[in-house]
């Protein structure tokens, strides 16, 4: 039996006493490339943020490989939504990628040559080495997303959480990103992606979770990515042509 | 220069540096207004501390603990640190109150700030008015400070004069601020840029936030005595806002803020002497002028640079439109010089600019008033159109330096 990478039990999260996630039970097996899909306001980002301890749930618990997130931080990398930061911040692409090493450094210690080298390698991997000294506001949307991905890669984690990595990127970047995610899966990593484009789910992912405040379904794409679950999640009669 | 003059400039400069450091992060965190709130809300803390130490109130003497504490502070020369800590605490309380009101979701942050600090400030003003006879504090001094008098209040240790008290206070605060900045630069940068990542990596953004708020409060209190409530805000925000327009590197931004702060402090002092006006008012004026100059003339983010760039971009789009027109039409009628005015509907000046630009770059040749693309012009047009359609960067990377259109 495969190990469970992330286990979520009875998770309820509320903003101002209005639940945005209600009693979520979820097991994510090790080594899957999973999409979280659901309509706007379904709580997809909230789910990720709660797993990562950024938001405090009002009930329930989360474990990463059987232990609390605080103890397993080094196993987890996170790519927030691109719009969650100010891209006019005075810093360079290389510097942003280096931030991925801060977790392993801990408080006070500064990044040195070793951390810089790791960051440069990650930049190369996402095809952004030529832009390392570019101020981040001078990058296109796709390039900014690649920088975020590179920053997650330097964390050298076992589990990657990504909040809409394909938002506002061009086709080339989308393919480059999904190829890297597939490589991660091949290397035995678990990758969890908040995703919007339902058409590409069967092509990109092997595991899927349907979410709309409550969990609708979770499992292998080939078994559960069907009109029935889509209709339950999105509330309208949904028909997609599923390429198998 | 007399000793007092040097001391005043030194105090003003140290205050400027101590303010520029937290100010840079406040500007980047879009929290400039918080510094305004803190600078006003610390007043009741200062007044209560002042009254406690210097006032004569029977109720303090009635409580043994309080009067013993007071004796202890005075005996050990800790009056100033006590007042600074008490006032800083009021500053942090302000931030907590603002966030609490905001969290209820009933009012927005700016409204919450506007509600909290005038309330606290007015408590301070009333306390001053009610105790004016007992304590030496007045509202003018609160607003604008008393930098000119700073050298008169000396710190005497074992009978030796070791300099103005204000210099030691702000110097001490500055040492702590710089120490914290060096130790936690990485954490400050990360949590300012990306709170979510900071939290997920275990660098609590809440701790860093309140750390910054505490430093801002302590600095504000330390500077308050010398420069007053209004100049503190200017010294925190204006140098950082100017530096922001000039650099894309956080360390350089900090350094520039410090340089701007010190420059304004010293030049402001001499302006005040020349005008025979308030020192803090003159420093603030210099800060304003400095920002205005940077705002207008900053090389890439300044108003003039932006206007110039927009004009260039307009010309370049026109150039591309023109080149594309040439590429699409073989007929001579469509490529006649006069046709530009008639058909593409451009003014004479614009047509001439575009023609000149294309000629200068060897993209066209004009033969008998008939315009044709050169090989270079043809290649350029193809590449440019490709870029606009596919929006891919790689193939035009080398063209970016020549043309504004492809930047940003």
XYZ file of C-alpha atoms in Angstrom, chain B:
408
model
C 30.231 75.982 14.045
C 29.563 76.003 17.722
C 29.244 72.840 19.763
C 25.506 73.297 20.075
C 25.145 73.572 16.294
C 27.076 70.378 15.734
C 25.038 68.623 18.397
C 21.739 69.691 16.847
C 22.797 68.447 13.414
C 24.080 65.226 14.898
C 20.811 64.596 16.751
C 18.763 65.427 13.646
C 20.892 63.071 11.535
C 20.646 60.174 13.988
C 16.883 60.684 14.207
C 16.734 60.627 10.404
C 18.659 57.342 10.206
C 16.632 55.728 12.995
C 13.418 56.723 11.190
C 14.527 55.749 7.671
C 15.113 52.101 8.578
C 11.637 51.134 9.837
C 10.177 53.699 7.399
C 11.516 51.761 4.407
C 9.651 48.649 5.503
C 6.491 50.588 6.349
C 6.451 52.060 2.831
C 7.008 48.642 1.236
C 4.256 47.146 3.396
C 1.901 49.976 2.374
C 1.588 50.946 6.028
C 2.716 54.565 5.827
C -0.402 55.734 7.650
C 0.390 53.491 10.608
C 3.421 55.663 11.360
C 1.121 58.677 11.485
C -1.143 56.830 13.902
C 1.738 55.745 16.128
C 3.329 59.188 16.212
C 0.123 60.738 17.544
C -1.048 57.912 19.745
C 2.137 57.781 21.807
C 1.306 61.193 23.269
C -0.825 59.951 26.186
C 1.952 57.473 27.011
C 4.519 60.253 27.095
C 2.296 62.537 29.167
C 1.318 59.857 31.671
C 4.963 58.854 32.056
C 5.972 62.489 32.440
C 3.308 63.189 35.031
C 4.199 60.036 36.921
C 7.854 61.047 37.194
C 7.635 64.817 37.498
C 4.111 65.581 38.694
C 3.124 65.748 42.318
C 0.065 63.630 42.884
C -1.024 62.456 46.248
C -2.490 59.212 44.866
C 0.955 58.057 43.729
C 2.269 58.614 47.231
C -0.736 56.743 48.629
C 0.249 53.543 46.831
C 3.456 52.243 48.306
C 4.321 50.150 45.253
C 3.913 53.073 42.859
C 5.891 55.515 44.926
C 8.658 52.958 45.483
C 8.777 52.299 41.729
C 9.011 56.040 41.115
C 11.821 56.392 43.635
C 13.621 53.458 42.031
C 13.410 55.014 38.547
C 14.594 58.433 39.702
C 17.329 56.995 41.872
C 18.775 54.967 38.966
C 18.367 57.676 36.337
C 15.848 55.558 34.407
C 13.194 58.249 33.914
C 13.740 58.547 30.166
C 13.809 54.811 29.358
C 10.666 54.412 31.465
C 8.781 57.114 29.563
C 10.014 55.747 26.218
C 8.852 52.225 27.029
C 5.483 53.393 28.327
C 4.900 55.557 25.244
C 6.083 52.836 22.852
C 3.630 50.519 24.512
C 0.824 52.991 23.683
C 2.098 52.954 20.084
C 1.855 49.178 19.837
C -1.581 49.298 21.516
C -2.676 51.627 18.694
C -1.699 49.033 16.098
C -3.516 46.315 18.035
C -6.648 48.471 18.321
C -6.587 49.380 14.618
C -6.265 45.730 13.655
C -8.974 44.695 16.099
C -11.478 47.212 14.744
C -10.549 46.289 11.196
C -10.983 42.569 11.886
C -14.614 43.034 12.848
C -15.130 43.742 9.147
C -17.315 46.754 9.900
C -14.793 49.422 8.848
C -11.770 49.473 6.540
C -8.192 49.873 7.751
C -7.829 53.572 6.909
C -11.070 54.314 8.755
C -9.889 52.314 11.759
C -6.640 54.312 11.825
C -8.608 57.547 11.583
C -10.731 56.479 14.536
C -8.041 55.269 16.896
C -5.221 57.760 16.842
C -7.156 61.037 17.208
C -8.883 59.511 20.226
C -5.584 58.641 21.899
C -3.944 61.897 20.805
C -6.760 63.969 22.254
C -6.456 62.146 25.573
C -2.832 63.282 25.569
C -3.766 66.873 24.719
C -6.359 67.010 27.514
C -3.876 65.540 29.986
C -1.351 68.233 29.044
C -3.936 70.992 29.411
C -5.127 69.743 32.799
C -1.612 69.412 34.174
C 0.060 72.324 32.456
C 1.072 73.828 35.768
C 2.720 70.701 37.040
C 4.669 69.516 34.029
C 6.795 71.164 31.437
C 5.092 70.036 28.212
C 3.114 72.045 25.701
C 1.195 71.285 22.543
C 3.518 73.269 20.250
C 6.435 71.157 21.362
C 4.410 68.023 20.781
C 3.644 68.890 17.173
C 6.980 70.326 16.084
C 9.519 69.302 18.681
C 12.197 71.419 20.248
C 15.346 70.513 18.399
C 16.866 73.921 19.083
C 16.693 73.315 22.846
C 17.999 69.740 22.709
C 21.611 70.722 23.521
C 20.510 72.366 26.807
C 19.303 69.132 28.354
C 22.614 67.450 29.246
C 23.329 63.981 30.462
C 25.556 64.201 33.528
C 27.262 61.034 34.770
C 29.285 61.298 37.993
C 29.419 65.048 37.596
C 30.780 64.922 34.039
C 28.824 66.285 31.093
C 28.766 63.570 28.415
C 26.588 65.331 25.865
C 22.932 66.112 25.225
C 20.458 63.599 26.593
C 18.562 63.458 23.290
C 21.748 62.365 21.527
C 22.193 59.406 23.873
C 18.546 58.408 23.680
C 18.309 58.408 19.898
C 21.820 56.945 19.613
C 20.815 54.034 21.833
C 17.632 53.448 19.843
C 19.589 53.603 16.589
C 22.092 50.992 17.764
C 19.247 48.627 18.678
C 17.433 49.294 15.373
C 20.546 48.653 13.271
C 21.315 45.519 15.266
C 17.813 44.154 14.688
C 17.944 45.097 11.012
C 21.204 43.221 10.469
C 20.017 40.186 12.434
C 16.563 39.933 10.867
C 17.052 41.457 7.418
C 16.231 38.180 5.685
C 13.070 37.653 7.749
C 11.906 41.249 7.242
C 12.421 41.029 3.506
C 10.658 37.689 3.177
C 7.631 38.583 5.285
C 7.292 41.970 3.587
C 7.426 40.466 0.100
C 5.504 37.229 0.668
C 3.658 36.758 3.948
C 2.251 33.400 2.868
C 5.653 31.870 2.147
C 7.067 33.335 5.379
C 4.288 31.652 7.346
C 4.696 28.319 5.570
C 8.468 28.351 6.193
C 7.937 28.966 9.901
C 8.853 32.661 10.074
C 5.759 33.900 11.854
C 4.638 37.056 10.005
C 2.763 38.103 13.157
C 5.936 38.146 15.266
C 7.840 40.022 12.549
C 4.947 42.463 12.127
C 4.803 43.294 15.825
C 8.574 43.424 16.004
C 8.557 46.077 13.303
C 5.685 47.898 15.009
C 7.599 47.916 18.309
C 10.760 49.272 16.669
C 8.672 51.904 14.852
C 7.036 52.922 18.128
C 10.286 53.110 20.098
C 11.943 55.106 17.293
C 8.964 57.426 17.085
C 9.036 58.082 20.825
C 12.790 58.640 20.791
C 12.502 61.044 17.874
C 9.343 62.708 19.180
C 11.162 64.727 21.813
C 13.560 66.146 19.272
C 11.366 66.646 16.229
C 7.711 66.307 17.240
C 4.805 64.253 15.948
C 4.593 65.578 12.400
C 8.246 65.476 11.419
C 8.587 61.910 12.667
C 6.105 60.812 10.025
C 7.876 62.824 7.328
C 11.254 61.356 8.303
C 9.871 57.830 8.162
C 7.980 58.074 4.897
C 9.521 60.725 2.613
C 13.094 59.339 2.391
C 11.803 55.805 1.776
C 9.269 56.987 -0.803
C 12.021 58.905 -2.635
C 14.431 55.965 -2.509
C 11.708 53.636 -3.812
C 11.581 55.609 -7.044
C 15.324 55.332 -7.575
C 16.300 51.735 -7.010
C 15.202 48.156 -7.497
C 17.332 46.737 -4.704
C 16.142 46.624 -1.096
C 19.593 47.194 0.428
C 20.197 50.197 -1.825
C 16.732 51.482 -0.959
C 17.607 51.363 2.763
C 20.914 53.083 2.133
C 19.369 55.787 -0.051
C 16.631 56.423 2.534
C 19.314 56.959 5.157
C 21.312 59.284 2.888
C 18.180 61.292 2.004
C 17.180 61.515 5.666
C 20.580 62.782 6.776
C 20.822 65.181 3.841
C 17.427 66.687 4.696
C 18.294 66.886 8.389
C 21.501 68.832 7.812
C 20.334 70.998 4.926
C 17.088 71.643 6.817
C 19.029 72.881 9.808
C 20.922 75.433 7.686
C 17.745 76.442 5.896
C 16.183 77.135 9.292
C 19.160 79.271 10.323
C 19.045 81.180 7.067
C 15.285 81.769 7.289
C 15.313 82.102 11.071
C 12.499 79.554 11.154
C 11.623 76.308 12.926
C 14.276 73.619 12.429
C 11.827 70.742 12.213
C 9.649 72.708 9.779
C 12.668 73.383 7.570
C 13.765 69.736 7.643
C 10.266 68.699 6.589
C 10.390 71.259 3.779
C 13.677 69.797 2.551
C 12.159 66.302 2.648
C 9.258 67.542 0.549
C 11.509 69.282 -1.965
C 13.742 66.235 -2.199
C 10.781 63.996 -2.931
C 9.489 66.441 -5.543
C 12.833 66.436 -7.361
C 13.037 62.630 -7.315
C 9.381 62.310 -8.312
C 9.986 64.471 -11.382
C 13.470 63.407 -12.414
C 13.971 59.792 -11.299
C 15.617 58.027 -14.267
C 13.063 55.285 -14.893
C 10.132 55.796 -12.497
C 10.026 59.616 -12.499
C 7.175 61.559 -14.080
C 9.334 62.974 -16.866
C 10.875 59.589 -17.692
C 7.433 58.000 -17.815
C 6.055 60.719 -20.106
C 9.105 60.450 -22.357
C 8.750 56.678 -22.520
C 5.076 56.919 -23.417
C 5.894 59.344 -26.220
C 8.583 56.991 -27.520
C 6.180 54.077 -27.395
C 3.598 56.011 -29.391
C 6.179 56.766 -32.049
C 7.319 53.166 -32.161
C 3.799 51.817 -32.510
C 3.327 54.277 -35.376
C 6.571 53.068 -36.905
C 5.449 49.464 -36.712
C 2.071 50.295 -38.183
C 3.822 52.047 -41.039
C 6.286 49.214 -41.659
C 3.493 46.669 -41.597
C 1.561 48.733 -44.114
C 4.583 48.697 -46.432
C 4.996 44.960 -46.002
C 1.366 44.318 -46.866
C 1.256 46.486 -49.982
C 3.200 46.114 -53.196
C 1.245 48.739 -55.172
C 3.157 52.001 -55.623
C 0.026 54.011 -54.918
C -0.048 52.652 -51.377
C 3.622 53.384 -50.822
C 3.780 57.011 -51.944
C 5.095 59.426 -49.306
C 1.992 61.606 -49.483
C -0.200 58.589 -49.042
C 0.814 58.432 -45.387
C -0.948 61.705 -44.705
C -4.011 60.895 -46.765
C -4.548 57.256 -46.102
C -3.121 56.298 -42.723
C -4.572 59.569 -41.519
C -1.542 60.988 -39.712
C -0.560 64.565 -39.176
C 2.413 65.868 -41.181
C 4.670 66.049 -38.117
C 3.958 62.489 -37.084
C 4.487 61.165 -40.584
C 7.797 62.972 -40.781
C 8.946 61.658 -37.388
C 8.094 58.120 -38.380
C 9.713 58.402 -41.810
C 12.866 59.882 -40.282
C 13.043 57.184 -37.622
C 12.648 54.421 -40.186
C 15.235 56.012 -42.486
C 17.707 56.520 -39.650
C 17.463 52.833 -38.746
C 17.912 51.768 -42.392
C 14.539 50.103 -42.453
C 13.232 51.858 -45.548
C 14.518 53.468 -48.706
C 12.756 56.307 -50.503
C 13.080 56.336 -54.249
C 11.223 59.014 -56.172
C 8.801 59.469 -53.264
C 8.001 55.754 -53.259
C 8.834 54.052 -49.952
C 10.142 50.479 -49.846
C 11.220 48.205 -46.993
C 14.876 47.242 -46.838
C 15.876 43.672 -45.968
C 16.519 44.827 -42.406
C 13.151 46.553 -42.195
C 11.422 43.463 -43.513
C 13.086 41.206 -40.954
C 12.364 43.632 -38.129
C 8.690 43.849 -39.060
C 8.327 40.076 -39.189
C 9.970 39.643 -35.799
C 7.993 42.413 -34.184
C 4.675 41.124 -35.449
C 5.616 37.625 -34.349
C 6.347 38.932 -30.893
C 3.088 40.810 -30.628
C 1.120 37.765 -31.730
C 2.914 35.060 -29.726
C 4.122 37.303 -26.903
C 7.277 35.236 -26.623
C 10.323 36.994 -25.385
C 13.304 34.949 -26.412
C 13.638 35.916 -30.076
C 13.529 39.663 -29.574
C 15.704 39.828 -26.461
C 18.429 41.658 -28.407
C 15.956 44.188 -29.833
C 14.802 45.296 -26.423
C 17.590 47.764 -25.888
C 16.744 49.659 -29.062
C 13.005 49.782 -28.622
C 10.876 50.752 -25.675
C 7.913 48.884 -27.039
C 9.289 45.523 -26.027
C 10.126 46.427 -22.479
C 7.895 45.649 -19.559
